PDB file of C-alpha atoms in Angstrom:
ATOM      1  CA  MET E   1     181.227 -22.060 149.519  1.00 46.00           C
ATOM      2  CA  SER E   2     178.804 -24.604 148.184  1.00 75.00           C
ATOM      3  CA  PHE E   3     180.089 -26.979 145.442  1.00 87.00           C
ATOM      4  CA  THR E   4     176.818 -26.829 143.449  1.00 93.00           C
ATOM      5  CA  LEU E   5     175.347 -23.772 141.654  1.00 95.00           C
ATOM      6  CA  GLN E   6     172.991 -21.832 143.921  1.00 95.00           C
ATOM      7  CA  LEU E   7     169.548 -21.089 143.101  1.00 97.00           C
ATOM      8  CA  GLY E   8     169.160 -17.669 141.163  1.00 97.00           C
ATOM      9  CA  ALA E   9     172.750 -18.030 139.863  1.00 97.00           C
ATOM     10  CA  GLN E  10     173.397 -17.291 136.152  1.00 98.00           C
ATOM     11  CA  ALA E  11     174.150 -20.422 134.020  1.00 98.00           C
ATOM     12  CA  PRO E  12     177.742 -20.759 133.479  1.00 98.00           C
ATOM     13  CA  ASP E  13     178.765 -20.631 129.769  1.00 98.00           C
ATOM     14  CA  PHE E  14     180.435 -23.448 128.059  1.00 98.00           C
ATOM     15  CA  GLU E  15     181.862 -24.485 124.582  1.00 98.00           C
ATOM     16  CA  LEU E  16     181.624 -28.255 124.165  1.00 98.00           C
ATOM     17  CA  LYS E  17     181.526 -30.735 121.299  1.00 98.00           C
ATOM     18  CA  ALA E  18     178.446 -32.578 120.658  1.00 98.00           C
ATOM     19  CA  THR E  19     177.873 -36.179 119.209  1.00 98.00           C
ATOM     20  CA  ASP E  20     176.870 -34.414 116.062  1.00 97.00           C
ATOM     21  CA  GLY E  21     180.358 -32.914 115.718  1.00 97.00           C
ATOM     22  CA  ALA E  22     179.369 -29.331 116.286  1.00 98.00           C
ATOM     23  CA  LEU E  23     180.377 -26.977 119.025  1.00 98.00           C
ATOM     24  CA  TYR E  24     177.714 -25.750 121.411  1.00 98.00           C
ATOM     25  CA  SER E  25     177.437 -22.809 123.916  1.00 98.00           C
ATOM     26  CA  LEU E  26     174.850 -21.274 125.966  1.00 98.00           C
ATOM     27  CA  ALA E  27     174.332 -18.898 122.908  1.00 98.00           C
ATOM     28  CA  SER E  28     173.380 -21.896 120.832  1.00 98.00           C
ATOM     29  CA  PHE E  29     170.071 -22.203 122.854  1.00 98.00           C
ATOM     30  CA  ALA E  30     169.215 -18.515 122.835  1.00 97.00           C
ATOM     31  CA  SER E  31     165.930 -19.145 121.088  1.00 97.00           C
ATOM     32  CA  ALA E  32     164.675 -21.530 123.786  1.00 98.00           C
ATOM     33  CA  ASP E  33     162.541 -19.785 126.486  1.00 98.00           C
ATOM     34  CA  TYR E  34     163.916 -22.266 129.239  1.00 98.00           C
ATOM     35  CA  LEU E  35     166.872 -24.483 129.396  1.00 98.00           C
ATOM     36  CA  VAL E  36     167.467 -27.773 131.093  1.00 98.00           C
ATOM     37  CA  VAL E  37     171.148 -28.702 131.550  1.00 98.00           C
ATOM     38  CA  PHE E  38     171.697 -32.074 132.880  1.00 98.00           C
ATOM     39  CA  PHE E  39     174.850 -34.231 133.667  1.00 98.00           C
ATOM     40  CA  THR E  40     174.428 -37.724 132.410  1.00 98.00           C
ATOM     41  CA  CYS E  41     176.644 -40.520 130.871  1.00 97.00           C
ATOM     42  CA  ASN E  42     176.432 -43.716 128.895  1.00 97.00           C
ATOM     43  CA  HIS E  43     176.697 -46.382 131.623  1.00 93.00           C
ATOM     44  CA  CYS E  44     175.092 -45.338 134.904  1.00 96.00           C
ATOM     45  CA  PRO E  45     171.955 -47.584 135.797  1.00 97.00           C
ATOM     46  CA  TYR E  46     170.228 -44.457 137.065  1.00 97.00           C
ATOM     47  CA  VAL E  47     170.645 -42.713 133.765  1.00 97.00           C
ATOM     48  CA  VAL E  48     169.819 -45.782 131.675  1.00 97.00           C
ATOM     49  CA  GLY E  49     166.871 -46.423 134.043  1.00 97.00           C
ATOM     50  CA  SER E  50     165.449 -43.079 133.673  1.00 98.00           C
ATOM     51  CA  ASP E  51     166.313 -41.933 130.057  1.00 97.00           C
ATOM     52  CA  GLU E  52     162.767 -42.708 128.664  1.00 97.00           C
ATOM     53  CA  VAL E  53     161.237 -40.639 131.231  1.00 98.00           C
ATOM     54  CA  THR E  54     163.684 -37.774 130.549  1.00 98.00           C
ATOM     55  CA  ARG E  55     162.796 -38.199 126.735  1.00 98.00           C
ATOM     56  CA  HIS E  56     159.089 -38.011 127.483  1.00 98.00           C
ATOM     57  CA  THR E  57     159.693 -34.854 129.625  1.00 98.00           C
ATOM     58  CA  ALA E  58     161.860 -33.223 126.866  1.00 98.00           C
ATOM     59  CA  GLU E  59     159.333 -34.049 124.203  1.00 98.00           C
ATOM     60  CA  LYS E  60     156.385 -32.790 126.413  1.00 98.00           C
ATOM     61  CA  PHE E  61     157.837 -29.369 126.918  1.00 98.00           C
ATOM     62  CA  LYS E  62     159.592 -28.892 123.579  1.00 97.00           C
ATOM     63  CA  ASP E  63     156.546 -26.873 122.157  1.00 97.00           C
ATOM     64  CA  LYS E  64     156.663 -24.787 125.451  1.00 98.00           C
ATOM     65  CA  GLY E  65     160.075 -23.400 124.670  1.00 98.00           C
ATOM     66  CA  VAL E  66     162.206 -25.822 126.763  1.00 98.00           C
ATOM     67  CA  ALA E  67     165.393 -27.083 125.383  1.00 98.00           C
ATOM     68  CA  PHE E  68     167.390 -29.995 126.919  1.00 98.00           C
ATOM     69  CA  VAL E  69     171.184 -30.262 126.841  1.00 98.00           C
ATOM     70  CA  GLY E  70     172.919 -33.508 128.199  1.00 98.00           C
ATOM     71  CA  ILE E  71     176.564 -33.254 129.300  1.00 98.00           C
ATOM     72  CA  ASN E  72     178.791 -36.315 129.937  1.00 98.00           C
ATOM     73  CA  ALA E  73     181.642 -35.165 132.150  1.00 98.00           C
ATOM     74  CA  ASN E  74     182.621 -38.687 133.377  1.00 97.00           C
ATOM     75  CA  SER E  75     186.332 -39.734 133.171  1.00 95.00           C
ATOM     76  CA  GLU E  76     186.747 -42.299 130.391  1.00 94.00           C
ATOM     77  CA  ASN E  77     189.774 -43.541 132.223  1.00 92.00           C
ATOM     78  CA  THR E  78     187.537 -44.575 135.166  1.00 91.00           C
ATOM     79  CA  TYR E  79     184.770 -45.761 132.906  1.00 90.00           C
ATOM     80  CA  PRO E  80     185.756 -46.406 129.218  1.00 94.00           C
ATOM     81  CA  GLU E  81     182.101 -46.798 128.312  1.00 95.00           C
ATOM     82  CA  ASP E  82     181.731 -42.870 128.891  1.00 96.00           C
ATOM     83  CA  SER E  83     184.047 -42.105 126.042  1.00 97.00           C
ATOM     84  CA  PHE E  84     183.003 -39.785 123.218  1.00 98.00           C
ATOM     85  CA  GLU E  85     182.853 -42.597 120.738  1.00 97.00           C
ATOM     86  CA  HIS E  86     180.494 -44.478 122.996  1.00 97.00           C
ATOM     87  CA  MET E  87     178.380 -41.342 123.372  1.00 98.00           C
ATOM     88  CA  ILE E  88     177.996 -41.262 119.483  1.00 98.00           C
ATOM     89  CA  ILE E  89     176.745 -44.881 119.277  1.00 97.00           C
ATOM     90  CA  ARG E  90     174.384 -44.266 122.215  1.00 97.00           C
ATOM     91  CA  MET E  91     172.859 -41.296 120.471  1.00 98.00           C
ATOM     92  CA  GLU E  92     172.684 -43.177 117.229  1.00 97.00           C
ATOM     93  CA  GLU E  93     170.960 -46.013 119.040  1.00 97.00           C
ATOM     94  CA  HIS E  94     168.400 -44.033 120.988  1.00 97.00           C
ATOM     95  CA  ARG E  95     167.904 -40.800 118.998  1.00 97.00           C
ATOM     96  CA  PHE E  96     167.411 -38.741 122.289  1.00 98.00           C
ATOM     97  CA  PRO E  97     165.681 -35.394 121.831  1.00 98.00           C
ATOM     98  CA  TRP E  98     168.588 -33.369 123.295  1.00 98.00           C
ATOM     99  CA  VAL E  99     172.039 -32.313 122.320  1.00 98.00           C
ATOM    100  CA  TYR E 100     174.761 -34.575 123.937  1.00 98.00           C
ATOM    101  CA  LEU E 101     177.944 -32.861 124.875  1.00 98.00           C
ATOM    102  CA  ARG E 102     181.289 -34.019 125.968  1.00 98.00           C
ATOM    103  CA  ASP E 103     182.946 -32.176 128.981  1.00 98.00           C
ATOM    104  CA  MET E 104     186.368 -33.803 128.666  1.00 97.00           C
ATOM    105  CA  ASP E 105     188.219 -31.644 131.149  1.00 96.00           C
ATOM    106  CA  GLN E 106     185.392 -31.610 133.528  1.00 97.00           C
ATOM    107  CA  ASP E 107     185.520 -27.691 133.897  1.00 97.00           C
ATOM    108  CA  VAL E 108     181.839 -27.331 132.998  1.00 98.00           C
ATOM    109  CA  ALA E 109     180.902 -30.107 135.603  1.00 97.00           C
ATOM    110  CA  ARG E 110     182.811 -28.297 138.194  1.00 95.00           C
ATOM    111  CA  ALA E 111     181.381 -24.709 137.159  1.00 97.00           C
ATOM    112  CA  TYR E 112     177.795 -26.319 137.686  1.00 97.00           C
ATOM    113  CA  GLY E 113     178.767 -28.373 140.601  1.00 95.00           C
ATOM    114  CA  ALA E 114     177.390 -31.595 139.080  1.00 95.00           C
ATOM    115  CA  LEU E 115     177.176 -34.300 141.868  1.00 93.00           C
ATOM    116  CA  ARG E 116     175.589 -37.324 140.285  1.00 95.00           C
ATOM    117  CA  THR E 117     174.346 -38.714 136.886  1.00 97.00           C
ATOM    118  CA  PRO E 118     171.627 -37.619 136.260  1.00 98.00           C
ATOM    119  CA  HIS E 119     171.770 -34.106 137.940  1.00 98.00           C
ATOM    120  CA  PHE E 120     169.538 -31.447 136.485  1.00 98.00           C
ATOM    121  CA  PHE E 121     169.645 -27.771 136.266  1.00 98.00           C
ATOM    122  CA  VAL E 122     166.570 -25.782 135.195  1.00 98.00           C
ATOM    123  CA  PHE E 123     166.985 -22.110 133.986  1.00 98.00           C
ATOM    124  CA  ASP E 124     164.492 -19.492 133.213  1.00 98.00           C
ATOM    125  CA  GLN E 125     164.418 -16.842 130.352  1.00 97.00           C
ATOM    126  CA  GLN E 126     167.265 -14.862 132.056  1.00 97.00           C
ATOM    127  CA  ARG E 127     169.276 -18.195 132.359  1.00 98.00           C
ATOM    128  CA  ARG E 128     168.953 -17.968 136.261  1.00 98.00           C
ATOM    129  CA  LEU E 129     168.809 -21.239 138.165  1.00 98.00           C
ATOM    130  CA  VAL E 130     165.169 -22.124 139.360  1.00 98.00           C
ATOM    131  CA  TYR E 131     165.366 -25.775 139.968  1.00 98.00           C
ATOM    132  CA  THR E 132     168.316 -28.117 140.741  1.00 97.00           C
ATOM    133  CA  GLY E 133     168.391 -31.888 141.649  1.00 97.00           C
ATOM    134  CA  ARG E 134     166.721 -35.175 140.655  1.00 98.00           C
ATOM    135  CA  GLY E 135     164.532 -35.719 137.788  1.00 98.00           C
ATOM    136  CA  VAL E 136     162.350 -38.401 139.527  1.00 98.00           C
ATOM    137  CA  ASP E 137     162.366 -40.070 143.068  1.00 97.00           C
ATOM    138  CA  ASN E 138     163.422 -43.488 141.527  1.00 97.00           C
ATOM    139  CA  PRO E 139     165.432 -43.051 138.464  1.00 97.00           C
ATOM    140  CA  ARG E 140     166.857 -46.582 138.646  1.00 96.00           C
ATOM    141  CA  GLU E 141     163.302 -48.287 138.438  1.00 96.00           C
ATOM    142  CA  THR E 142     160.994 -45.804 137.030  1.00 96.00           C
ATOM    143  CA  ALA E 143     158.075 -48.100 137.373  1.00 96.00           C
ATOM    144  CA  LYS E 144     158.334 -47.530 141.200  1.00 97.00           C
ATOM    145  CA  MET E 145     158.683 -43.644 140.845  1.00 97.00           C
ATOM    146  CA  THR E 146     155.986 -41.597 142.724  1.00 97.00           C
ATOM    147  CA  THR E 147     157.326 -38.092 141.955  1.00 97.00           C
ATOM    148  CA  ASN E 148     158.616 -36.432 138.729  1.00 98.00           C
ATOM    149  CA  ASP E 149     160.271 -33.348 140.168  1.00 98.00           C
ATOM    150  CA  LEU E 150     161.583 -32.282 136.849  1.00 98.00           C
ATOM    151  CA  GLU E 151     158.273 -32.272 135.194  1.00 98.00           C
ATOM    152  CA  ARG E 152     156.590 -30.533 138.049  1.00 98.00           C
ATOM    153  CA  ALA E 153     159.237 -27.731 137.968  1.00 98.00           C
ATOM    154  CA  LEU E 154     158.907 -27.399 134.127  1.00 98.00           C
ATOM    155  CA  THR E 155     155.049 -27.381 134.440  1.00 98.00           C
ATOM    156  CA  GLU E 156     155.180 -24.493 136.925  1.00 98.00           C
ATOM    157  CA  LEU E 157     157.855 -22.662 135.142  1.00 98.00           C
ATOM    158  CA  THR E 158     156.159 -22.752 131.798  1.00 98.00           C
ATOM    159  CA  SER E 159     152.797 -21.708 133.437  1.00 97.00           C
ATOM    160  CA  GLY E 160     154.505 -18.489 134.834  1.00 96.00           C
ATOM    161  CA  GLN E 161     154.297 -19.877 138.514  1.00 96.00           C
ATOM    162  CA  PRO E 162     157.204 -20.014 141.085  1.00 96.00           C
ATOM    163  CA  VAL E 163     158.873 -23.420 141.286  1.00 98.00           C
ATOM    164  CA  SER E 164     157.341 -24.885 144.394  1.00 98.00           C
ATOM    165  CA  VAL E 165     160.175 -27.275 145.074  1.00 97.00           C
ATOM    166  CA  PRO E 166     163.188 -25.724 143.705  1.00 97.00           C
ATOM    167  CA  LEU E 167     165.922 -27.993 145.424  1.00 96.00           C
ATOM    168  CA  THR E 168     166.223 -31.742 145.630  1.00 96.00           C
ATOM    169  CA  ASN E 169     168.944 -34.152 146.012  1.00 94.00           C
ATOM    170  CA  PRO E 170     170.112 -35.768 142.798  1.00 95.00           C
ATOM    171  CA  ILE E 171     169.805 -39.594 142.869  1.00 95.00           C
ATOM    172  CA  GLY E 172     172.362 -41.496 140.788  1.00 95.00           C
ATOM    173  CA  CYS E 173     176.013 -42.471 140.493  1.00 94.00           C
ATOM    174  CA  ASN E 174     178.568 -39.728 141.326  1.00 93.00           C
ATOM    175  CA  VAL E 175     180.350 -38.065 138.622  1.00 95.00           C
ATOM    176  CA  LYS E 176     183.575 -39.915 137.803  1.00 94.00           C
ATOM    177  CA  TRP E 177     186.219 -37.392 138.374  1.00 93.00           C
ATOM    178  CA  GLU E 178     189.565 -37.644 136.587  1.00 92.00           C
ATOM    179  CA  GLY E 179     192.413 -39.153 138.701  1.00 88.00           C
ATOM    180  CA  GLN E 180     190.114 -40.095 141.528  1.00 87.00           C
ATOM    181  CA  ASP E 181     188.543 -43.304 142.944  1.00 82.00           C
ATOM    182  CA  ALA E 182     185.302 -44.076 141.073  1.00 81.00           C
ATOM    183  CA  HIS E 183     183.426 -43.216 144.368  1.00 80.00           C
ATOM    184  CA  TRP E 184     185.269 -39.981 145.233  1.00 82.00           C
ATOM    185  CA  MET E 185     183.354 -36.691 145.621  1.00 79.00           C
ATOM    186  CA  PRO E 186     184.978 -33.401 146.363  1.00 75.00           C
ATOM    187  CA  ALA E 187     184.779 -32.553 150.183  1.00 72.00           C
ATOM    188  CA  GLU E 188     182.505 -29.555 149.653  1.00 70.00           C
ATOM    189  CA  ALA E 189     180.087 -31.703 147.661  1.00 68.00           C
ATOM    190  CA  CYS E 190     177.515 -32.925 149.872  1.00 63.00           C
ATOM    191  CA  ASP E 191     173.579 -33.213 149.733  1.00 62.00           C
ATOM    192  CA  LEU E 192     171.788 -30.158 148.542  1.00 65.00           C
ATOM    193  CA  VAL E 193     168.998 -30.245 151.140  1.00 59.00           C
TER     194      VAL E 193
END
């Protein structure tokens, strides 16, 4: 069985605390036509390098009914910078246009099969997975990127077209799993394509 959520699968529900202090679940985003759930963190150079591109994409598609949800599942024992307190500081500094949630016990990351930060999951109106993988092809240095897979997927989705490339490999640091070495990944977690 694959570690990562399969195309066509229903979005796993969650109930997680956000940096604004509120609890959020899938139902919190029921008014959005489409939902982007992405696993992210505070410190990863691939996240930091591509956050402004992700911001631009979130803002571009906001009026087309797309909501963005960032989830930090990284172990703060492995990376203290990924603590909830640091998440609050990061959101205050950057004012990203998404809800930023803390997956402390990593159950949501396991349910989605998050491999890296960032790792994007795009869901349609029925909350079925239609795209998963990377945001762009060079998240660490977006000045050198040639492809924005997330933007292409959302352009097609919001235009009523099938997503032409529904699966890519996420590019970034691996999720920092509690009690494991910083570079550990589950045995069944391999490349998606």
